[in-house]
Tab-separated table of C-alpha atoms in Angstrom:
chain	number	residue	atom	x	y	z
A	22	UNK	CA	134.213	136.865	99.864
A	23	UNK	CA	132.193	135.099	97.170
A	24	UNK	CA	132.696	131.443	96.404
A	25	UNK	CA	134.061	132.269	92.921
A	26	UNK	CA	136.681	134.640	94.385
A	27	UNK	CA	137.551	132.014	96.978
A	28	UNK	CA	138.217	129.455	94.237
A	29	UNK	CA	140.591	131.864	92.431
A	30	UNK	CA	142.863	132.572	95.456
A	31	UNK	CA	146.495	131.733	94.682
A	32	UNK	CA	148.435	128.963	96.353
A	33	UNK	CA	145.638	126.395	96.322
A	34	UNK	CA	145.851	123.255	94.225
A	35	UNK	CA	142.141	122.554	94.494
A	36	UNK	CA	139.118	124.784	95.174
A	37	UNK	CA	137.493	124.721	98.595
A	38	UNK	CA	134.052	124.758	96.993
A	39	UNK	CA	132.832	123.289	93.737
A	40	UNK	CA	129.622	123.714	91.765
A	41	UNK	CA	126.969	121.298	93.006
A	42	UNK	CA	123.980	120.710	90.729
A	43	UNK	CA	121.137	118.219	91.292
A	44	UNK	CA	118.437	117.885	88.631
A	45	UNK	CA	115.350	115.832	89.542
A	46	UNK	CA	113.275	114.087	86.905
A	47	UNK	CA	110.295	116.401	87.503
A	48	UNK	CA	110.137	119.908	88.999
A	49	UNK	CA	107.521	118.814	91.555
A	50	UNK	CA	110.142	116.945	93.630
A	51	UNK	CA	111.361	118.405	96.943
A	52	UNK	CA	115.131	117.859	97.130
A	53	UNK	CA	117.089	118.182	100.396
A	54	UNK	CA	120.877	117.867	100.744
A	55	UNK	CA	122.565	117.167	104.098
A	56	UNK	CA	126.259	116.871	104.909
A	57	UNK	CA	128.113	114.122	106.796
A	58	UNK	CA	127.051	115.695	110.108
A	59	UNK	CA	123.368	115.512	108.990
A	60	UNK	CA	123.132	119.286	108.692
A	61	UNK	CA	120.942	120.599	105.887
A	62	UNK	CA	123.073	122.502	103.360
A	63	UNK	CA	120.564	122.986	100.529
A	64	UNK	CA	116.950	122.352	99.651
A	65	UNK	CA	114.670	123.311	96.777
A	66	UNK	CA	111.563	122.289	94.896
A	67	UNK	CA	113.156	121.029	91.717
A	68	UNK	CA	116.738	121.731	90.645
A	69	UNK	CA	119.445	122.636	93.183
A	70	UNK	CA	122.294	124.786	91.854
A	71	UNK	CA	124.802	125.826	94.523
A	72	UNK	CA	128.453	125.416	95.603
A	73	UNK	CA	129.615	123.034	98.315
A	74	UNK	CA	132.946	121.858	99.716
A	75	UNK	CA	134.202	118.383	98.886
A	76	UNK	CA	132.755	115.654	101.078
A	77	UNK	CA	130.012	113.059	101.502
A	78	UNK	CA	126.404	114.218	101.096
A	79	UNK	CA	122.968	112.695	101.386
A	80	UNK	CA	120.438	113.672	98.710
A	81	UNK	CA	116.787	113.088	99.624
A	82	UNK	CA	113.800	113.310	97.283
A	83	UNK	CA	110.170	113.653	98.363
A	84	UNK	CA	107.370	113.307	95.850
A	85	UNK	CA	103.719	112.437	96.388
A	86	UNK	CA	104.425	110.974	99.829
A	87	UNK	CA	107.286	108.804	98.541
A	88	UNK	CA	110.810	109.357	99.929
A	89	UNK	CA	114.083	108.186	98.365
A	90	UNK	CA	117.653	109.040	99.363
A	91	UNK	CA	121.206	108.342	98.238
A	92	UNK	CA	124.740	109.169	99.378
A	93	UNK	CA	127.154	110.825	96.969
A	94	UNK	CA	130.825	111.823	97.146
A	95	UNK	CA	131.822	115.284	95.954
A	96	UNK	CA	135.469	115.697	94.953
A	97	UNK	CA	137.454	118.591	93.520
A	98	UNK	CA	135.557	118.587	90.212
A	99	UNK	CA	132.118	120.158	89.593
A	100	UNK	CA	129.355	117.754	90.626
A	101	UNK	CA	126.170	117.159	88.617
A	102	UNK	CA	123.613	114.448	89.397
A	103	UNK	CA	120.353	113.614	87.616
A	104	UNK	CA	117.800	112.005	89.915
A	105	UNK	CA	115.301	109.469	88.576
A	106	UNK	CA	111.724	109.933	89.719
A	107	UNK	CA	110.954	108.459	93.168
A	108	UNK	CA	108.992	105.222	92.918
A	109	UNK	CA	105.488	106.708	93.081
A	110	UNK	CA	102.927	104.182	91.841
A	111	UNK	CA	100.251	105.892	89.758
A	112	UNK	CA	96.908	104.495	88.580
A	113	UNK	CA	97.296	106.613	85.429
A	114	UNK	CA	99.967	105.084	83.137
A	115	UNK	CA	102.337	108.068	83.398
A	116	UNK	CA	105.619	107.514	81.577
A	117	UNK	CA	108.658	107.123	83.832
A	118	UNK	CA	106.764	105.858	86.889
A	119	UNK	CA	107.238	102.309	88.210
A	120	UNK	CA	103.659	101.515	87.158
A	121	UNK	CA	103.853	102.681	83.566
A	122	UNK	CA	103.010	100.168	80.829
A	123	UNK	CA	103.108	100.795	77.106
A	124	UNK	CA	100.123	98.553	76.404
A	125	UNK	CA	98.106	100.291	79.134
A	126	UNK	CA	98.800	103.677	77.572
A	127	UNK	CA	97.792	102.318	74.167
A	128	UNK	CA	94.547	100.922	75.625
A	129	UNK	CA	93.727	104.283	77.227
A	130	UNK	CA	94.371	106.131	73.973
A	131	UNK	CA	92.212	103.697	72.020
A	132	UNK	CA	89.222	103.252	74.306
A	133	UNK	CA	88.940	106.931	75.224
A	134	UNK	CA	87.805	107.528	71.634
A	135	UNK	CA	86.108	104.200	70.884
A	136	UNK	CA	83.312	102.452	72.762
A	137	UNK	CA	83.380	98.922	74.108
A	138	UNK	CA	79.626	99.115	74.691
A	139	UNK	CA	77.066	100.873	72.528
A	140	UNK	CA	77.631	103.407	69.773
A	141	UNK	CA	78.980	106.918	69.532
A	142	UNK	CA	82.013	108.561	71.090
A	143	UNK	CA	82.524	107.657	74.775
A	144	UNK	CA	81.723	110.110	77.534
A	145	UNK	CA	83.015	107.728	80.239
A	146	UNK	CA	85.941	105.318	80.154
A	147	UNK	CA	87.114	102.992	82.941
A	148	UNK	CA	90.460	101.204	82.583
A	149	UNK	CA	91.447	98.486	85.089
A	150	UNK	CA	95.218	97.956	85.084
A	151	UNK	CA	97.000	94.797	86.233
A	152	UNK	CA	100.249	95.972	87.857
A	153	UNK	CA	101.341	92.819	89.712
A	154	UNK	CA	103.292	89.979	88.206
A	155	UNK	CA	101.518	86.686	88.644
A	156	UNK	CA	98.255	88.404	89.571
A	157	UNK	CA	95.195	87.080	87.780
A	158	UNK	CA	93.082	90.041	86.748
A	159	UNK	CA	89.304	89.744	86.961
A	160	UNK	CA	88.336	91.733	83.849
A	161	UNK	CA	84.716	92.065	85.000
A	162	UNK	CA	85.380	93.011	88.625
A	163	UNK	CA	83.865	96.495	88.388
A	164	UNK	CA	80.399	97.663	87.479
A	165	UNK	CA	79.083	101.061	86.376
A	166	UNK	CA	75.574	101.935	87.532
A	167	UNK	CA	73.283	104.933	87.461
A	168	UNK	CA	72.453	106.827	90.614
A	169	UNK	CA	69.332	104.683	90.939
A	170	UNK	CA	71.615	101.660	91.415
A	171	UNK	CA	70.763	100.012	88.106
A	172	UNK	CA	73.784	98.769	86.101
A	173	UNK	CA	74.417	100.562	82.808
A	174	UNK	CA	77.595	98.784	81.694
A	175	UNK	CA	75.984	95.797	79.950
A	176	UNK	CA	77.617	93.251	82.240
A	177	UNK	CA	80.574	91.209	81.005
A	178	UNK	CA	79.702	91.820	77.357
A	179	UNK	CA	80.231	95.544	77.866
A	180	UNK	CA	83.892	95.160	78.844
A	181	UNK	CA	86.917	94.689	76.596
A	182	UNK	CA	89.607	92.581	78.352
A	183	UNK	CA	93.112	92.108	76.988
A	184	UNK	CA	94.086	88.584	76.001
A	185	UNK	CA	97.040	88.557	78.391
A	186	UNK	CA	95.063	89.692	81.447
A	187	UNK	CA	96.998	92.957	81.477
A	188	UNK	CA	94.037	95.333	81.447
A	189	UNK	CA	90.287	95.571	80.998
A	190	UNK	CA	88.477	98.561	79.503
A	191	UNK	CA	84.917	99.829	79.442
A	192	UNK	CA	83.747	102.857	77.485
A	193	UNK	CA	80.334	104.117	76.476
A	194	UNK	CA	78.442	107.242	75.527
A	195	UNK	CA	76.336	108.042	78.597
A	196	UNK	CA	74.086	111.051	79.183
A	197	UNK	CA	75.497	113.809	81.417
A	198	UNK	CA	74.945	113.333	85.147
A	199	UNK	CA	75.967	111.226	88.115
A	200	UNK	CA	76.919	107.538	88.133
A	201	UNK	CA	78.335	104.899	90.497
A	202	UNK	CA	81.454	102.784	90.256
A	203	UNK	CA	81.393	99.647	92.421
A	204	UNK	CA	82.628	96.080	92.632
A	205	UNK	CA	80.341	93.636	90.862
A	206	UNK	CA	80.504	91.054	93.649
A	207	UNK	CA	79.741	91.605	97.309
A	208	UNK	CA	82.968	92.413	99.216
A	209	UNK	CA	84.259	89.975	101.824
A	210	UNK	CA	83.408	92.410	104.646
A	211	UNK	CA	79.782	92.495	103.510
A	212	UNK	CA	79.790	96.291	103.128
A	213	UNK	CA	78.946	97.210	99.533
A	214	UNK	CA	80.553	100.515	98.636
A	215	UNK	CA	79.930	102.769	95.681
A	216	UNK	CA	82.057	105.604	94.375
A	217	UNK	CA	80.735	108.730	92.672
A	218	UNK	CA	81.421	109.456	89.010
A	219	UNK	CA	80.180	112.375	86.954
A	220	UNK	CA	79.750	112.766	83.219
A	221	UNK	CA	79.909	116.363	82.039
A	222	UNK	CA	78.367	117.753	78.879
A	223	UNK	CA	81.072	118.132	76.236
A	224	UNK	CA	83.705	116.139	78.131
A	225	UNK	CA	84.858	112.529	78.540
A	226	UNK	CA	85.601	111.345	82.075
A	227	UNK	CA	88.522	108.903	82.283
A	228	UNK	CA	88.925	106.610	85.301
A	229	UNK	CA	92.138	104.632	85.850
A	230	UNK	CA	91.976	101.835	88.437
A	231	UNK	CA	94.874	99.617	89.499
A	232	UNK	CA	94.948	96.092	90.934
A	233	UNK	CA	92.429	94.740	93.339
A	234	UNK	CA	90.669	96.418	91.741
A	235	UNK	CA	90.535	99.226	94.301
A	236	UNK	CA	88.476	102.177	93.060
A	237	UNK	CA	89.424	104.219	96.147
A	238	UNK	CA	92.952	104.488	94.699
A	239	UNK	CA	91.764	105.506	91.242
A	240	UNK	CA	92.827	108.544	89.248
A	241	UNK	CA	90.378	110.609	87.222
A	242	UNK	CA	90.953	112.903	84.279
A	243	UNK	CA	88.744	114.726	81.790
A	244	UNK	CA	89.315	115.420	78.110
A	245	UNK	CA	87.184	117.200	75.583
A	246	UNK	CA	84.598	114.892	74.062
A	247	UNK	CA	85.985	113.109	71.013
A	248	UNK	CA	89.638	114.048	71.528
A	249	UNK	CA	90.684	111.067	73.661
A	250	UNK	CA	93.439	110.722	76.246
A	251	UNK	CA	97.006	111.528	75.296
A	252	UNK	CA	99.968	111.036	77.653
A	253	UNK	CA	101.398	114.365	76.500
A	254	UNK	CA	102.277	116.498	79.516
A	255	UNK	CA	104.178	114.213	81.865
A	256	UNK	CA	105.036	116.944	84.397
A	257	UNK	CA	101.376	117.950	84.631
A	258	UNK	CA	100.242	114.334	85.071
A	259	UNK	CA	102.807	113.816	87.827
A	260	UNK	CA	101.688	116.998	89.609
A	261	UNK	CA	98.110	115.716	89.418
A	262	UNK	CA	99.096	112.371	90.973
A	263	UNK	CA	101.088	114.130	93.709
A	264	UNK	CA	98.131	116.425	94.452
A	265	UNK	CA	95.770	113.434	94.739
A	266	UNK	CA	98.259	111.734	97.063
A	267	UNK	CA	98.288	114.887	99.193
A	268	UNK	CA	94.483	114.941	99.353
A	269	UNK	CA	94.474	111.287	100.468
A	270	UNK	CA	96.867	112.130	103.303
A	271	UNK	CA	95.483	115.584	104.079
A	272	UNK	CA	98.862	117.273	103.622
A	273	UNK	CA	100.338	119.745	101.172
A	274	UNK	CA	102.667	117.833	98.830
A	275	UNK	CA	102.815	120.123	95.787
A	276	UNK	CA	104.314	123.648	95.674
A	277	UNK	CA	101.947	126.524	94.922
A	278	UNK	CA	103.498	127.350	91.553
A	279	UNK	CA	102.898	123.807	90.322
A	280	UNK	CA	99.364	123.790	91.689
A	281	UNK	CA	98.710	126.987	89.772
A	282	UNK	CA	99.841	125.191	86.628
A	283	UNK	CA	97.263	122.525	87.417
A	284	UNK	CA	94.391	124.926	87.939
A	285	UNK	CA	95.297	126.947	84.854
A	286	UNK	CA	95.009	123.745	82.831
A	287	UNK	CA	91.285	123.632	83.526
A	288	UNK	CA	90.482	124.678	79.971
A	289	UNK	CA	91.910	121.381	78.758
A	290	UNK	CA	90.954	119.251	81.775
A	291	UNK	CA	88.469	120.699	84.306
A	292	UNK	CA	89.335	118.023	86.839
A	293	UNK	CA	92.913	119.278	87.020
A	294	UNK	CA	91.514	122.626	88.114
A	295	UNK	CA	89.224	120.992	90.682
A	296	UNK	CA	92.015	118.909	92.226
A	297	UNK	CA	94.414	121.847	92.132
A	298	UNK	CA	91.928	124.087	93.945
A	299	UNK	CA	91.411	121.504	96.699
A	300	UNK	CA	95.181	121.048	97.011
A	301	UNK	CA	95.572	124.821	97.421
A	302	UNK	CA	93.134	124.583	100.348
A	303	UNK	CA	95.604	122.294	102.128
A	304	UNK	CA	98.020	125.192	102.554
A	305	UNK	CA	98.151	126.623	106.093
A	306	UNK	CA	96.878	129.980	104.842
A	307	UNK	CA	95.053	129.362	101.535
A	308	UNK	CA	94.586	132.301	99.188
A	309	UNK	CA	90.826	132.350	98.618
A	310	UNK	CA	91.106	135.142	96.067
A	311	UNK	CA	93.427	132.952	94.043
A	312	UNK	CA	90.906	130.132	94.252
A	313	UNK	CA	88.124	132.544	93.293
A	314	UNK	CA	89.953	133.332	90.057
A	315	UNK	CA	90.316	129.624	89.345
A	316	UNK	CA	86.623	128.997	89.928
A	317	UNK	CA	85.451	131.766	87.638
A	318	UNK	CA	87.129	129.924	84.797
A	319	UNK	CA	85.795	126.509	85.897
A	320	UNK	CA	82.237	127.821	86.302
A	321	UNK	CA	82.408	129.146	82.766
A	322	UNK	CA	83.349	125.640	81.574
A	323	UNK	CA	80.970	123.592	83.731
A	324	UNK	CA	78.666	125.469	86.071
A	325	UNK	CA	76.615	122.363	86.948
A	326	UNK	CA	79.550	120.091	87.846
A	327	UNK	CA	78.980	119.197	91.562
A	328	UNK	CA	82.665	119.479	92.578
A	329	UNK	CA	82.797	122.985	91.112
A	330	UNK	CA	79.533	123.876	92.859
A	331	UNK	CA	81.047	122.678	96.154
A	332	UNK	CA	84.097	124.905	95.727
A	333	UNK	CA	81.827	127.851	94.927
A	334	UNK	CA	80.229	127.563	98.379
A	335	UNK	CA	83.633	128.171	99.920
A	336	UNK	CA	83.941	131.651	98.429
A	337	UNK	CA	80.308	132.667	98.758
A	338	UNK	CA	79.382	132.131	95.127
A	339	UNK	CA	75.829	130.930	94.414
A	340	UNK	CA	75.497	127.159	94.192
A	341	UNK	CA	72.785	124.583	94.416
A	342	UNK	CA	70.625	122.848	94.744
A	343	UNK	CA	73.194	120.139	94.017
A	344	UNK	CA	71.496	116.864	93.123
A	345	UNK	CA	74.393	114.603	92.030
A	346	UNK	CA	77.192	113.704	94.453
A	347	UNK	CA	80.604	115.208	93.666
A	348	UNK	CA	83.505	112.906	92.849
A	349	UNK	CA	85.878	114.180	95.557
A	350	UNK	CA	85.116	113.496	99.225
A	351	UNK	CA	86.520	116.952	100.062
A	352	UNK	CA	83.859	118.458	97.777
A	353	UNK	CA	81.166	116.447	99.529
A	354	UNK	CA	82.296	117.750	102.918
A	355	UNK	CA	82.135	121.320	101.593
A	356	UNK	CA	78.559	120.726	100.445
A	357	UNK	CA	77.533	119.287	103.820
A	358	UNK	CA	79.005	122.322	105.584
A	359	UNK	CA	77.245	124.695	103.177
A	360	UNK	CA	73.967	122.801	103.573
A	361	UNK	CA	74.244	123.250	107.333
A	362	UNK	CA	74.418	127.024	106.961
A	363	UNK	CA	71.972	127.214	104.057
A	364	UNK	CA	69.601	124.213	103.947
A	365	UNK	CA	68.819	123.322	100.379
A	366	UNK	CA	72.351	123.464	98.940
A	367	UNK	CA	72.044	119.684	98.904
A	368	UNK	CA	68.790	119.172	97.050
A	369	UNK	CA	66.148	117.765	99.387
A	370	UNK	CA	65.603	114.087	98.657
A	371	UNK	CA	68.355	114.125	96.032
A	372	UNK	CA	71.062	111.516	95.479
A	373	UNK	CA	73.631	114.067	96.657
A	374	UNK	CA	71.867	114.459	100.010
A	375	UNK	CA	71.493	110.711	100.559
A	376	UNK	CA	75.099	109.996	99.594
A	377	UNK	CA	76.332	112.714	101.989
A	378	UNK	CA	74.461	110.982	104.807
A	379	UNK	CA	76.077	107.608	104.077
A	380	UNK	CA	79.682	108.660	103.427
A	381	UNK	CA	82.524	106.408	104.525
A	382	UNK	CA	86.181	107.392	104.759
A	383	UNK	CA	87.801	105.370	101.989
A	384	UNK	CA	90.362	107.696	100.433
A	385	UNK	CA	90.030	110.787	98.316
A	386	UNK	CA	86.839	109.894	96.446
A	387	UNK	CA	83.204	110.242	97.503
A	388	UNK	CA	82.405	106.716	98.686
A	389	UNK	CA	79.237	105.563	100.392
A	390	UNK	CA	77.423	102.468	101.615
A	391	UNK	CA	74.758	101.247	99.233
A	392	UNK	CA	71.862	100.676	101.578
A	393	UNK	CA	69.841	98.557	99.153
A	394	UNK	CA	72.694	96.016	98.886
A	395	UNK	CA	73.291	95.664	102.628
A	396	UNK	CA	72.678	92.132	103.938
A	397	UNK	CA	71.148	93.606	107.111
A	398	UNK	CA	68.204	95.017	105.192
A	399	UNK	CA	67.096	91.543	104.096
A	400	UNK	CA	67.911	89.974	107.460
A	401	UNK	CA	65.482	92.301	109.188
A	402	UNK	CA	62.679	91.247	106.897
A	403	UNK	CA	62.345	94.827	105.674
A	404	UNK	CA	61.977	95.742	102.043
A	405	UNK	CA	65.327	96.866	100.644
A	406	UNK	CA	65.570	100.630	100.764
A	407	UNK	CA	67.442	102.410	97.971
A	408	UNK	CA	70.596	104.030	99.250
A	409	UNK	CA	69.542	107.160	97.378
A	410	UNK	CA	65.937	107.353	98.531
A	411	UNK	CA	65.043	109.743	101.355
A	412	UNK	CA	63.931	108.291	104.663
A	413	UNK	CA	60.230	108.866	105.157
A	414	UNK	CA	59.426	111.382	107.923
A	415	UNK	CA	56.837	109.006	109.332
A	416	UNK	CA	59.409	106.248	109.864
A	417	UNK	CA	59.251	106.741	113.636
A	418	UNK	CA	62.484	105.978	115.468
A	419	UNK	CA	63.864	104.632	112.187
A	420	UNK	CA	62.022	101.309	112.109
A	421	UNK	CA	63.455	98.989	109.488
A	422	UNK	CA	66.779	100.827	109.126
A	423	UNK	CA	70.128	99.073	109.709
A	424	UNK	CA	70.859	100.901	112.957
A	425	UNK	CA	74.645	100.877	113.024
A	426	UNK	CA	74.868	102.356	109.521
A	427	UNK	CA	71.909	104.710	109.464
A	428	UNK	CA	72.693	108.467	109.525
A	429	UNK	CA	69.649	109.325	111.641
A	430	UNK	CA	70.597	106.716	114.203
A	431	UNK	CA	74.176	108.011	114.264
A	432	UNK	CA	72.941	111.480	115.158
A	433	UNK	CA	70.623	110.083	117.817
A	434	UNK	CA	73.397	108.014	119.398
A	435	UNK	CA	75.626	111.106	119.466
A	436	UNK	CA	72.972	113.088	121.360
A	437	UNK	CA	72.293	110.235	123.788
A	438	UNK	CA	76.002	109.803	124.478
A	439	UNK	CA	76.343	113.500	125.371
A	440	UNK	CA	73.293	113.235	127.614
A	441	UNK	CA	74.759	110.184	129.368
A	442	UNK	CA	78.230	111.666	129.860
A	443	UNK	CA	76.942	115.016	131.127
A	444	UNK	CA	74.079	113.577	133.177
A	445	UNK	CA	71.443	115.555	131.300
A	446	UNK	CA	68.205	114.680	129.566
A	447	UNK	CA	68.046	114.262	125.804
A	448	UNK	CA	65.649	117.218	125.603
A	449	UNK	CA	68.062	119.389	127.563
A	450	UNK	CA	70.889	118.538	125.128
A	451	UNK	CA	68.669	119.274	122.132
A	452	UNK	CA	67.547	122.591	123.639
A	453	UNK	CA	71.127	123.719	124.216
A	454	UNK	CA	72.504	122.583	120.852
A	455	UNK	CA	71.146	124.253	117.700
A	456	UNK	CA	70.604	121.951	114.710
A	457	UNK	CA	73.431	123.704	112.858
A	458	UNK	CA	75.878	122.727	115.612
A	459	UNK	CA	74.620	119.159	115.520
A	460	UNK	CA	75.159	119.060	111.744
A	461	UNK	CA	78.680	120.381	112.154
A	462	UNK	CA	79.599	117.960	114.951
A	463	UNK	CA	78.226	114.845	113.271
A	464	UNK	CA	79.063	115.744	109.665
A	465	UNK	CA	75.477	114.927	108.656
A	466	UNK	CA	73.345	117.012	106.267
A	467	UNK	CA	70.525	119.021	107.811
A	468	UNK	CA	67.736	116.637	106.751
A	469	UNK	CA	69.186	113.674	108.677
A	470	UNK	CA	69.710	115.903	111.727
A	471	UNK	CA	66.180	117.335	111.519
A	472	UNK	CA	64.695	113.836	111.365
A	473	UNK	CA	66.872	112.645	114.251
A	474	UNK	CA	65.661	115.552	116.406
A	475	UNK	CA	62.029	114.892	115.461
A	476	UNK	CA	62.319	111.213	116.395
A	477	UNK	CA	64.159	111.933	119.653
A	478	UNK	CA	61.389	114.312	120.716
A	479	UNK	CA	58.624	111.870	119.805
A	480	UNK	CA	57.150	109.637	122.550
A	481	UNK	CA	58.841	106.589	120.983
A	482	UNK	CA	62.235	108.257	121.054
A	483	UNK	CA	62.209	109.380	124.658
């Protein structure tokens, strides 16, 4: 008997079941309803529309790794509840989130079309947002540099801080290619990190950074050059933030149908398509044909964008040599894996190859140690070596390199540890382990592995 027939049976003063409707603030929210015995009675991505008997229920929302729950009482009347968005903090000033600010949105709209440094229409904008009450924002905390390590942001005079220490913006027209985002001062741990940015022909890259400032928790978007950022599609922005949160945690947080909305938005924002494609790869059984269709559109828009080139290697499409590091760490890992199978995907001696060899796990973005800014380099009395310059083949046994942080040394220590544990010689380990396997096990590009093998087999390395 259906629930509607059951409610119409004679002799009952009140229905056994009543309509139960829960409407979340965005369709990307996973909603679960449990009864007083903690049994699940309904769940859906987005709105729940069902019938339930009167009683006490727990409604739980999951969005972007955030979880919120509430208890509700259902009586004899139809029940409808609208759920506010779970408290997901977002670096992008998305309306309705706990970190939205009207003045931050206005600053993003303004400085994505106007430059704080130089002339022309900006191709890169960085907005630092102060999201903590009582926190004193350092408006000049970040620095934009080229891939050679030289600053291009004009120092403090290139930035536009707000009078109330609420935000600080930088925008400029830069040539297409790769850049670095880093803290201007040396971090307290003494490990200078840089984060990859990319400027694409015909597009403006927008970077939103929250307090700290902590670039590893940034959000990135792209808009067509000259159009500027507009906080128009809230649901799409929220799906983007949830997808980035999933990539940070390595778990699938966004339903496929919403990810497809992201990737189909690539015509208006290529980075939405890039993030959506990577989020699709988090599924237990990703549909590579689906991703192939996404990439055909992205390649048409930006064939030389390194993140798109990295995704192309996954489906066997031609790519490379890639010379600029991709923005997403997941893209960088794809390039390292492809370079292992087909040396040269990472251009030999290129910034992309050097960055891949110095990666550190600091969130979703490609982040690496800047070798030329390491205190150890000066302490050894060696000339500072650019973090993007290739290590010379004649640098036997890596003389002058900071050992604990050097990719060649990391590979060598891995081989020596295997030899020690298994009671074998280094040469025996090298003979039984092809270079491709060593690349895969260490996560190092083929050039660092090749040099490590050469040094281990030299008289000095024995």
